């Protein structure tokens, strides 16, 4: 008769500590339903219809939502660093206090979107349509507005409204 000696009691605390240190953080699956605080990190969500969803305080880091429909989406405080919103429609979306560093909004429709106090450092807004968008208090350091339409957008000071025909810079 033989037996297997699994672990001596004196080694148990060391094994538990090692397991905790080596544990991989659990992330929600990319198939999780749209909801506040959802974690869609490194997800491919291209072409989705997310009209009117509430993704507040969600994590969309490194995710792709190219050609997705996010009209009137509530994305307050969302973390979408390095997110890709190329050709997405975010008309009327609320991105208040969102972290959008290095996000790509190339050719995105952002008409009437709210970027109040959002972090858009290094974001790419090439040929984006920001007609009537609110950029009050937004951090735009290094953001690329090349050929972006800024007609009627409220600029970062919250006072100045871009003139009709403003393309690339707020006139």
JSON list of C-alpha atoms in Angstrom, two decimals:
[
{"chain": "A", "resi": 1, "resn": "UNK", "atom": "CA", "xyz": [0.00, 0.00, 0.00]},
{"chain": "A", "resi": 2, "resn": "UNK", "atom": "CA", "xyz": [1.32, 3.45, -0.87]},
{"chain": "A", "resi": 3, "resn": "UNK", "atom": "CA", "xyz": [0.12, 6.98, -0.38]},
{"chain": "A", "resi": 4, "resn": "UNK", "atom": "CA", "xyz": [0.88, 10.38, -1.80]},
{"chain": "A", "resi": 5, "resn": "UNK", "atom": "CA", "xyz": [1.99, 13.04, 0.59]},
{"chain": "A", "resi": 6, "resn": "UNK", "atom": "CA", "xyz": [0.54, 16.22, -0.92]},
{"chain": "A", "resi": 7, "resn": "UNK", "atom": "CA", "xyz": [1.74, 19.13, 1.15]},
{"chain": "A", "resi": 8, "resn": "UNK", "atom": "CA", "xyz": [3.22, 19.43, 4.55]},
{"chain": "A", "resi": 9, "resn": "UNK", "atom": "CA", "xyz": [1.28, 21.91, 6.67]},
{"chain": "A", "resi": 10, "resn": "UNK", "atom": "CA", "xyz": [4.33, 24.16, 7.13]},
{"chain": "A", "resi": 11, "resn": "UNK", "atom": "CA", "xyz": [4.52, 24.72, 3.31]},
{"chain": "A", "resi": 12, "resn": "UNK", "atom": "CA", "xyz": [0.86, 25.68, 2.88]},
{"chain": "A", "resi": 13, "resn": "UNK", "atom": "CA", "xyz": [1.26, 29.46, 3.51]},
{"chain": "A", "resi": 14, "resn": "UNK", "atom": "CA", "xyz": [4.08, 29.62, 0.96]},
{"chain": "A", "resi": 15, "resn": "UNK", "atom": "CA", "xyz": [2.01, 27.81, -1.67]},
{"chain": "A", "resi": 16, "resn": "UNK", "atom": "CA", "xyz": [-1.01, 30.07, -1.07]},
{"chain": "A", "resi": 17, "resn": "UNK", "atom": "CA", "xyz": [1.17, 33.19, -1.42]},
{"chain": "A", "resi": 18, "resn": "UNK", "atom": "CA", "xyz": [2.74, 31.84, -4.63]},
{"chain": "A", "resi": 19, "resn": "UNK", "atom": "CA", "xyz": [-0.70, 31.10, -6.10]},
{"chain": "A", "resi": 20, "resn": "UNK", "atom": "CA", "xyz": [-1.88, 34.64, -5.31]},
{"chain": "A", "resi": 21, "resn": "UNK", "atom": "CA", "xyz": [1.21, 36.24, -6.84]},
{"chain": "A", "resi": 22, "resn": "UNK", "atom": "CA", "xyz": [0.99, 34.18, -10.02]},
{"chain": "A", "resi": 23, "resn": "UNK", "atom": "CA", "xyz": [-2.76, 34.52, -10.48]},
{"chain": "A", "resi": 24, "resn": "UNK", "atom": "CA", "xyz": [-3.87, 36.21, -13.69]},
{"chain": "A", "resi": 25, "resn": "UNK", "atom": "CA", "xyz": [-6.51, 38.93, -13.22]},
{"chain": "A", "resi": 26, "resn": "UNK", "atom": "CA", "xyz": [-9.96, 37.86, -14.30]},
{"chain": "A", "resi": 27, "resn": "UNK", "atom": "CA", "xyz": [-11.53, 39.88, -17.10]},
{"chain": "A", "resi": 28, "resn": "UNK", "atom": "CA", "xyz": [-15.07, 39.68, -18.38]},
{"chain": "A", "resi": 29, "resn": "UNK", "atom": "CA", "xyz": [-15.36, 37.97, -21.69]},
{"chain": "A", "resi": 30, "resn": "UNK", "atom": "CA", "xyz": [-15.73, 40.03, -24.85]},
{"chain": "A", "resi": 31, "resn": "UNK", "atom": "CA", "xyz": [-19.17, 38.46, -25.13]},
{"chain": "A", "resi": 32, "resn": "UNK", "atom": "CA", "xyz": [-20.37, 40.07, -21.88]},
{"chain": "A", "resi": 33, "resn": "UNK", "atom": "CA", "xyz": [-23.49, 42.19, -22.41]},
{"chain": "A", "resi": 34, "resn": "UNK", "atom": "CA", "xyz": [-23.17, 45.98, -22.59]},
{"chain": "A", "resi": 35, "resn": "UNK", "atom": "CA", "xyz": [-23.59, 47.38, -19.07]},
{"chain": "A", "resi": 36, "resn": "UNK", "atom": "CA", "xyz": [-22.03, 49.94, -16.73]},
{"chain": "A", "resi": 37, "resn": "UNK", "atom": "CA", "xyz": [-18.52, 48.92, -15.60]},
{"chain": "A", "resi": 38, "resn": "UNK", "atom": "CA", "xyz": [-18.23, 46.25, -18.30]},
{"chain": "A", "resi": 39, "resn": "UNK", "atom": "CA", "xyz": [-14.68, 45.08, -18.99]},
{"chain": "A", "resi": 40, "resn": "UNK", "atom": "CA", "xyz": [-14.10, 44.69, -22.72]},
{"chain": "A", "resi": 41, "resn": "UNK", "atom": "CA", "xyz": [-10.32, 44.87, -22.77]},
{"chain": "A", "resi": 42, "resn": "UNK", "atom": "CA", "xyz": [-8.62, 43.96, -26.06]},
{"chain": "A", "resi": 43, "resn": "UNK", "atom": "CA", "xyz": [-11.97, 43.01, -27.60]},
{"chain": "A", "resi": 44, "resn": "UNK", "atom": "CA", "xyz": [-12.88, 43.06, -31.28]},
{"chain": "A", "resi": 45, "resn": "UNK", "atom": "CA", "xyz": [-16.36, 44.65, -31.35]},
{"chain": "A", "resi": 46, "resn": "UNK", "atom": "CA", "xyz": [-16.38, 46.05, -34.87]},
{"chain": "A", "resi": 47, "resn": "UNK", "atom": "CA", "xyz": [-19.72, 46.82, -36.48]},
{"chain": "A", "resi": 48, "resn": "UNK", "atom": "CA", "xyz": [-21.80, 46.40, -33.30]},
{"chain": "A", "resi": 49, "resn": "UNK", "atom": "CA", "xyz": [-25.05, 48.26, -32.74]},
{"chain": "A", "resi": 50, "resn": "UNK", "atom": "CA", "xyz": [-24.69, 49.71, -29.24]},
{"chain": "A", "resi": 51, "resn": "UNK", "atom": "CA", "xyz": [-27.15, 52.55, -29.69]},
{"chain": "A", "resi": 52, "resn": "UNK", "atom": "CA", "xyz": [-28.19, 54.06, -26.35]},
{"chain": "A", "resi": 53, "resn": "UNK", "atom": "CA", "xyz": [-26.22, 51.61, -24.18]},
{"chain": "A", "resi": 54, "resn": "UNK", "atom": "CA", "xyz": [-24.77, 52.57, -20.81]},
{"chain": "A", "resi": 55, "resn": "UNK", "atom": "CA", "xyz": [-21.07, 51.71, -20.63]},
{"chain": "A", "resi": 56, "resn": "UNK", "atom": "CA", "xyz": [-20.28, 54.18, -17.84]},
{"chain": "A", "resi": 57, "resn": "UNK", "atom": "CA", "xyz": [-17.01, 53.47, -16.02]},
{"chain": "A", "resi": 58, "resn": "UNK", "atom": "CA", "xyz": [-16.38, 50.55, -18.38]},
{"chain": "A", "resi": 59, "resn": "UNK", "atom": "CA", "xyz": [-12.95, 49.43, -19.54]},
{"chain": "A", "resi": 60, "resn": "UNK", "atom": "CA", "xyz": [-12.50, 49.38, -23.33]},
{"chain": "A", "resi": 61, "resn": "UNK", "atom": "CA", "xyz": [-8.70, 49.60, -23.38]},
{"chain": "A", "resi": 62, "resn": "UNK", "atom": "CA", "xyz": [-7.15, 48.42, -26.63]},
{"chain": "A", "resi": 63, "resn": "UNK", "atom": "CA", "xyz": [-10.60, 47.44, -27.97]},
{"chain": "A", "resi": 64, "resn": "UNK", "atom": "CA", "xyz": [-11.80, 47.94, -31.51]},
{"chain": "A", "resi": 65, "resn": "UNK", "atom": "CA", "xyz": [-15.27, 49.37, -32.16]},
{"chain": "A", "resi": 66, "resn": "UNK", "atom": "CA", "xyz": [-14.68, 50.33, -35.78]},
{"chain": "A", "resi": 67, "resn": "UNK", "atom": "CA", "xyz": [-17.86, 51.08, -37.75]},
{"chain": "A", "resi": 68, "resn": "UNK", "atom": "CA", "xyz": [-19.93, 50.52, -34.60]},
{"chain": "A", "resi": 69, "resn": "UNK", "atom": "CA", "xyz": [-23.08, 52.48, -33.80]},
{"chain": "A", "resi": 70, "resn": "UNK", "atom": "CA", "xyz": [-22.86, 54.14, -30.39]},
{"chain": "A", "resi": 71, "resn": "UNK", "atom": "CA", "xyz": [-25.42, 56.90, -30.90]},
{"chain": "A", "resi": 72, "resn": "UNK", "atom": "CA", "xyz": [-26.55, 58.40, -27.59]},
{"chain": "A", "resi": 73, "resn": "UNK", "atom": "CA", "xyz": [-24.37, 55.92, -25.69]},
{"chain": "A", "resi": 74, "resn": "UNK", "atom": "CA", "xyz": [-23.61, 56.84, -22.08]},
{"chain": "A", "resi": 75, "resn": "UNK", "atom": "CA", "xyz": [-19.85, 56.40, -21.69]},
{"chain": "A", "resi": 76, "resn": "UNK", "atom": "CA", "xyz": [-19.20, 58.60, -18.66]},
{"chain": "A", "resi": 77, "resn": "UNK", "atom": "CA", "xyz": [-15.78, 57.87, -17.12]},
{"chain": "A", "resi": 78, "resn": "UNK", "atom": "CA", "xyz": [-15.05, 55.08, -19.61]},
{"chain": "A", "resi": 79, "resn": "UNK", "atom": "CA", "xyz": [-11.41, 53.99, -19.95]},
{"chain": "A", "resi": 80, "resn": "UNK", "atom": "CA", "xyz": [-10.75, 53.55, -23.67]},
{"chain": "A", "resi": 81, "resn": "UNK", "atom": "CA", "xyz": [-7.01, 54.18, -23.87]},
{"chain": "A", "resi": 82, "resn": "UNK", "atom": "CA", "xyz": [-5.79, 53.06, -27.33]},
{"chain": "A", "resi": 83, "resn": "UNK", "atom": "CA", "xyz": [-9.41, 52.32, -28.33]},
{"chain": "A", "resi": 84, "resn": "UNK", "atom": "CA", "xyz": [-10.26, 52.26, -32.05]},
{"chain": "A", "resi": 85, "resn": "UNK", "atom": "CA", "xyz": [-13.47, 54.03, -33.08]},
{"chain": "A", "resi": 86, "resn": "UNK", "atom": "CA", "xyz": [-12.61, 54.41, -36.78]},
{"chain": "A", "resi": 87, "resn": "UNK", "atom": "CA", "xyz": [-15.74, 55.31, -38.79]},
{"chain": "A", "resi": 88, "resn": "UNK", "atom": "CA", "xyz": [-17.93, 54.72, -35.72]},
{"chain": "A", "resi": 89, "resn": "UNK", "atom": "CA", "xyz": [-21.08, 56.76, -35.12]},
{"chain": "A", "resi": 90, "resn": "UNK", "atom": "CA", "xyz": [-21.07, 58.34, -31.66]},
{"chain": "A", "resi": 91, "resn": "UNK", "atom": "CA", "xyz": [-23.67, 61.00, -32.40]},
{"chain": "A", "resi": 92, "resn": "UNK", "atom": "CA", "xyz": [-24.89, 62.43, -29.09]},
{"chain": "A", "resi": 93, "resn": "UNK", "atom": "CA", "xyz": [-22.71, 60.11, -26.99]},
{"chain": "A", "resi": 94, "resn": "UNK", "atom": "CA", "xyz": [-21.78, 61.27, -23.48]},
{"chain": "A", "resi": 95, "resn": "UNK", "atom": "CA", "xyz": [-18.04, 60.77, -22.92]},
{"chain": "A", "resi": 96, "resn": "UNK", "atom": "CA", "xyz": [-17.78, 63.07, -19.90]},
{"chain": "A", "resi": 97, "resn": "UNK", "atom": "CA", "xyz": [-14.52, 62.45, -17.97]},
{"chain": "A", "resi": 98, "resn": "UNK", "atom": "CA", "xyz": [-13.62, 59.58, -20.32]},
{"chain": "A", "resi": 99, "resn": "UNK", "atom": "CA", "xyz": [-9.98, 58.52, -20.64]},
{"chain": "A", "resi": 100, "resn": "UNK", "atom": "CA", "xyz": [-9.36, 58.38, -24.39]},
{"chain": "A", "resi": 101, "resn": "UNK", "atom": "CA", "xyz": [-5.58, 58.78, -24.62]},
{"chain": "A", "resi": 102, "resn": "UNK", "atom": "CA", "xyz": [-4.26, 57.71, -28.02]},
{"chain": "A", "resi": 103, "resn": "UNK", "atom": "CA", "xyz": [-7.74, 56.62, -29.13]},
{"chain": "A", "resi": 104, "resn": "UNK", "atom": "CA", "xyz": [-8.40, 56.61, -32.88]},
{"chain": "A", "resi": 105, "resn": "UNK", "atom": "CA", "xyz": [-11.55, 58.44, -34.00]},
{"chain": "A", "resi": 106, "resn": "UNK", "atom": "CA", "xyz": [-10.54, 58.68, -37.68]},
{"chain": "A", "resi": 107, "resn": "UNK", "atom": "CA", "xyz": [-13.64, 59.54, -39.77]},
{"chain": "A", "resi": 108, "resn": "UNK", "atom": "CA", "xyz": [-15.89, 59.02, -36.72]},
{"chain": "A", "resi": 109, "resn": "UNK", "atom": "CA", "xyz": [-19.20, 60.85, -36.46]},
{"chain": "A", "resi": 110, "resn": "UNK", "atom": "CA", "xyz": [-19.13, 62.72, -33.14]},
{"chain": "A", "resi": 111, "resn": "UNK", "atom": "CA", "xyz": [-21.95, 65.21, -33.78]},
{"chain": "A", "resi": 112, "resn": "UNK", "atom": "CA", "xyz": [-23.20, 66.62, -30.48]},
{"chain": "A", "resi": 113, "resn": "UNK", "atom": "CA", "xyz": [-20.95, 64.28, -28.47]},
{"chain": "A", "resi": 114, "resn": "UNK", "atom": "CA", "xyz": [-19.97, 65.45, -24.98]},
{"chain": "A", "resi": 115, "resn": "UNK", "atom": "CA", "xyz": [-16.25, 65.28, -24.17]},
{"chain": "A", "resi": 116, "resn": "UNK", "atom": "CA", "xyz": [-16.45, 67.44, -21.05]},
{"chain": "A", "resi": 117, "resn": "UNK", "atom": "CA", "xyz": [-13.27, 67.00, -18.96]},
{"chain": "A", "resi": 118, "resn": "UNK", "atom": "CA", "xyz": [-12.24, 64.04, -21.16]},
{"chain": "A", "resi": 119, "resn": "UNK", "atom": "CA", "xyz": [-8.59, 63.04, -21.60]},
{"chain": "A", "resi": 120, "resn": "UNK", "atom": "CA", "xyz": [-7.99, 63.10, -25.37]},
{"chain": "A", "resi": 121, "resn": "UNK", "atom": "CA", "xyz": [-4.20, 63.42, -25.22]},
{"chain": "A", "resi": 122, "resn": "UNK", "atom": "CA", "xyz": [-2.67, 62.00, -28.38]},
{"chain": "A", "resi": 123, "resn": "UNK", "atom": "CA", "xyz": [-6.09, 61.04, -29.80]},
{"chain": "A", "resi": 124, "resn": "UNK", "atom": "CA", "xyz": [-6.47, 60.91, -33.57]},
{"chain": "A", "resi": 125, "resn": "UNK", "atom": "CA", "xyz": [-9.56, 62.76, -34.84]},
{"chain": "A", "resi": 126, "resn": "UNK", "atom": "CA", "xyz": [-8.53, 62.89, -38.51]},
{"chain": "A", "resi": 127, "resn": "UNK", "atom": "CA", "xyz": [-11.57, 63.79, -40.67]},
{"chain": "A", "resi": 128, "resn": "UNK", "atom": "CA", "xyz": [-13.90, 63.29, -37.68]},
{"chain": "A", "resi": 129, "resn": "UNK", "atom": "CA", "xyz": [-17.18, 65.20, -37.61]},
{"chain": "A", "resi": 130, "resn": "UNK", "atom": "CA", "xyz": [-17.38, 67.08, -34.30]},
{"chain": "A", "resi": 131, "resn": "UNK", "atom": "CA", "xyz": [-20.20, 69.39, -35.33]},
{"chain": "A", "resi": 132, "resn": "UNK", "atom": "CA", "xyz": [-21.79, 70.75, -32.15]},
{"chain": "A", "resi": 133, "resn": "UNK", "atom": "CA", "xyz": [-19.58, 68.61, -29.86]},
{"chain": "A", "resi": 134, "resn": "UNK", "atom": "CA", "xyz": [-18.77, 69.85, -26.34]},
{"chain": "A", "resi": 135, "resn": "UNK", "atom": "CA", "xyz": [-15.04, 69.87, -25.52]},
{"chain": "A", "resi": 136, "resn": "UNK", "atom": "CA", "xyz": [-15.34, 71.89, -22.29]},
{"chain": "A", "resi": 137, "resn": "UNK", "atom": "CA", "xyz": [-12.36, 71.16, -20.04]},
{"chain": "A", "resi": 138, "resn": "UNK", "atom": "CA", "xyz": [-11.02, 68.41, -22.31]},
{"chain": "A", "resi": 139, "resn": "UNK", "atom": "CA", "xyz": [-7.26, 67.78, -22.41]},
{"chain": "A", "resi": 140, "resn": "UNK", "atom": "CA", "xyz": [-6.32, 67.93, -26.10]},
{"chain": "A", "resi": 141, "resn": "UNK", "atom": "CA", "xyz": [-2.51, 67.88, -25.78]},
{"chain": "A", "resi": 142, "resn": "UNK", "atom": "CA", "xyz": [-1.11, 66.16, -28.86]},
{"chain": "A", "resi": 143, "resn": "UNK", "atom": "CA", "xyz": [-4.57, 65.42, -30.31]},
{"chain": "A", "resi": 144, "resn": "UNK", "atom": "CA", "xyz": [-4.70, 65.36, -34.13]},
{"chain": "A", "resi": 145, "resn": "UNK", "atom": "CA", "xyz": [-7.64, 67.36, -35.52]},
{"chain": "A", "resi": 146, "resn": "UNK", "atom": "CA", "xyz": [-6.41, 67.28, -39.14]},
{"chain": "A", "resi": 147, "resn": "UNK", "atom": "CA", "xyz": [-9.37, 67.89, -41.46]},
{"chain": "A", "resi": 148, "resn": "UNK", "atom": "CA", "xyz": [-11.81, 67.48, -38.54]},
{"chain": "A", "resi": 149, "resn": "UNK", "atom": "CA", "xyz": [-15.10, 69.36, -38.85]},
{"chain": "A", "resi": 150, "resn": "UNK", "atom": "CA", "xyz": [-15.57, 71.59, -35.81]},
{"chain": "A", "resi": 151, "resn": "UNK", "atom": "CA", "xyz": [-18.64, 73.64, -36.82]},
{"chain": "A", "resi": 152, "resn": "UNK", "atom": "CA", "xyz": [-20.42, 74.86, -33.69]},
{"chain": "A", "resi": 153, "resn": "UNK", "atom": "CA", "xyz": [-18.25, 72.82, -31.31]},
{"chain": "A", "resi": 154, "resn": "UNK", "atom": "CA", "xyz": [-17.82, 74.28, -27.81]},
{"chain": "A", "resi": 155, "resn": "UNK", "atom": "CA", "xyz": [-14.07, 74.63, -27.24]},
{"chain": "A", "resi": 156, "resn": "UNK", "atom": "CA", "xyz": [-12.14, 73.62, -24.10]},
{"chain": "A", "resi": 157, "resn": "UNK", "atom": "CA", "xyz": [-12.71, 76.95, -22.30]},
{"chain": "A", "resi": 158, "resn": "UNK", "atom": "CA", "xyz": [-16.46, 76.27, -22.35]},
{"chain": "A", "resi": 159, "resn": "UNK", "atom": "CA", "xyz": [-17.09, 79.74, -23.81]},
{"chain": "A", "resi": 160, "resn": "UNK", "atom": "CA", "xyz": [-15.85, 79.78, -27.37]},
{"chain": "A", "resi": 161, "resn": "UNK", "atom": "CA", "xyz": [-17.97, 78.16, -30.07]},
{"chain": "A", "resi": 162, "resn": "UNK", "atom": "CA", "xyz": [-16.19, 77.24, -33.30]},
{"chain": "A", "resi": 163, "resn": "UNK", "atom": "CA", "xyz": [-17.45, 79.14, -36.34]},
{"chain": "A", "resi": 164, "resn": "UNK", "atom": "CA", "xyz": [-19.16, 77.50, -39.30]},
{"chain": "A", "resi": 165, "resn": "UNK", "atom": "CA", "xyz": [-16.52, 76.25, -41.69]},
{"chain": "A", "resi": 166, "resn": "UNK", "atom": "CA", "xyz": [-14.00, 75.42, -38.94]},
{"chain": "A", "resi": 167, "resn": "UNK", "atom": "CA", "xyz": [-11.92, 72.52, -40.22]},
{"chain": "A", "resi": 168, "resn": "UNK", "atom": "CA", "xyz": [-8.83, 71.29, -38.38]},
{"chain": "A", "resi": 169, "resn": "UNK", "atom": "CA", "xyz": [-8.85, 74.24, -35.94]},
{"chain": "A", "resi": 170, "resn": "UNK", "atom": "CA", "xyz": [-11.53, 76.10, -34.03]},
{"chain": "A", "resi": 171, "resn": "UNK", "atom": "CA", "xyz": [-12.11, 79.48, -35.72]}
]
